[in-house]
JSON list of C-alpha atoms in Angstrom, two decimals:
[
{"chain": "A", "resi": 1, "resn": "UNK", "atom": "CA", "xyz": [63.41, 33.03, -54.99]},
{"chain": "A", "resi": 2, "resn": "UNK", "atom": "CA", "xyz": [62.10, 32.67, -51.46]},
{"chain": "A", "resi": 3, "resn": "UNK", "atom": "CA", "xyz": [60.18, 29.53, -52.40]},
{"chain": "A", "resi": 4, "resn": "UNK", "atom": "CA", "xyz": [63.05, 27.74, -54.12]},
{"chain": "A", "resi": 5, "resn": "UNK", "atom": "CA", "xyz": [65.96, 28.79, -51.88]},
{"chain": "A", "resi": 6, "resn": "UNK", "atom": "CA", "xyz": [65.34, 26.27, -49.04]},
{"chain": "A", "resi": 7, "resn": "UNK", "atom": "CA", "xyz": [65.20, 23.29, -51.38]},
{"chain": "A", "resi": 8, "resn": "UNK", "atom": "CA", "xyz": [68.38, 24.43, -53.15]},
{"chain": "A", "resi": 9, "resn": "UNK", "atom": "CA", "xyz": [70.14, 24.85, -49.79]},
{"chain": "A", "resi": 10, "resn": "UNK", "atom": "CA", "xyz": [69.07, 21.36, -48.68]},
{"chain": "A", "resi": 11, "resn": "UNK", "atom": "CA", "xyz": [70.39, 19.92, -51.93]},
{"chain": "A", "resi": 12, "resn": "UNK", "atom": "CA", "xyz": [73.71, 21.71, -51.45]},
{"chain": "A", "resi": 13, "resn": "UNK", "atom": "CA", "xyz": [74.01, 20.47, -47.86]},
{"chain": "A", "resi": 14, "resn": "UNK", "atom": "CA", "xyz": [73.27, 16.93, -49.02]},
{"chain": "A", "resi": 15, "resn": "UNK", "atom": "CA", "xyz": [75.97, 17.20, -51.68]},
{"chain": "A", "resi": 16, "resn": "UNK", "atom": "CA", "xyz": [73.53, 17.01, -54.57]},
{"chain": "A", "resi": 17, "resn": "UNK", "atom": "CA", "xyz": [74.23, 18.98, -57.75]},
{"chain": "A", "resi": 18, "resn": "UNK", "atom": "CA", "xyz": [72.23, 22.15, -58.37]},
{"chain": "A", "resi": 19, "resn": "UNK", "atom": "CA", "xyz": [71.92, 24.34, -61.43]},
{"chain": "A", "resi": 20, "resn": "UNK", "atom": "CA", "xyz": [74.22, 27.36, -61.53]},
{"chain": "A", "resi": 21, "resn": "UNK", "atom": "CA", "xyz": [72.71, 29.87, -61.84]},
{"chain": "A", "resi": 22, "resn": "UNK", "atom": "CA", "xyz": [69.29, 28.92, -60.52]},
{"chain": "A", "resi": 23, "resn": "UNK", "atom": "CA", "xyz": [66.62, 30.61, -62.62]},
{"chain": "A", "resi": 24, "resn": "UNK", "atom": "CA", "xyz": [63.52, 31.41, -60.60]},
{"chain": "A", "resi": 25, "resn": "UNK", "atom": "CA", "xyz": [61.45, 32.87, -63.42]},
{"chain": "A", "resi": 26, "resn": "UNK", "atom": "CA", "xyz": [59.97, 36.30, -63.83]},
{"chain": "A", "resi": 27, "resn": "UNK", "atom": "CA", "xyz": [56.31, 37.20, -63.56]},
{"chain": "A", "resi": 28, "resn": "UNK", "atom": "CA", "xyz": [55.50, 40.73, -64.63]},
{"chain": "A", "resi": 29, "resn": "UNK", "atom": "CA", "xyz": [52.11, 41.65, -63.25]},
{"chain": "A", "resi": 30, "resn": "UNK", "atom": "CA", "xyz": [50.05, 44.57, -64.47]},
{"chain": "A", "resi": 31, "resn": "UNK", "atom": "CA", "xyz": [46.51, 45.62, -63.67]},
{"chain": "A", "resi": 32, "resn": "UNK", "atom": "CA", "xyz": [45.45, 43.91, -66.91]},
{"chain": "A", "resi": 33, "resn": "UNK", "atom": "CA", "xyz": [47.10, 40.56, -66.09]},
{"chain": "A", "resi": 34, "resn": "UNK", "atom": "CA", "xyz": [46.76, 40.45, -62.31]},
{"chain": "A", "resi": 35, "resn": "UNK", "atom": "CA", "xyz": [44.40, 37.42, -62.39]},
{"chain": "A", "resi": 36, "resn": "UNK", "atom": "CA", "xyz": [46.77, 35.28, -64.47]},
{"chain": "A", "resi": 37, "resn": "UNK", "atom": "CA", "xyz": [50.28, 36.67, -63.98]},
{"chain": "A", "resi": 38, "resn": "UNK", "atom": "CA", "xyz": [51.50, 34.30, -61.24]},
{"chain": "A", "resi": 39, "resn": "UNK", "atom": "CA", "xyz": [52.79, 30.95, -62.50]},
{"chain": "A", "resi": 40, "resn": "UNK", "atom": "CA", "xyz": [51.48, 27.92, -60.67]}
]
């Protein structure tokens, strides 16, 4: 959310359409998946 929020705000200020709601994804990290859990 923190990564995408500024670009969404800039789009709103510029009058561009944005998705509603804005899906930011969900990464569930465990000790077994810690090396690969974050999407790039």
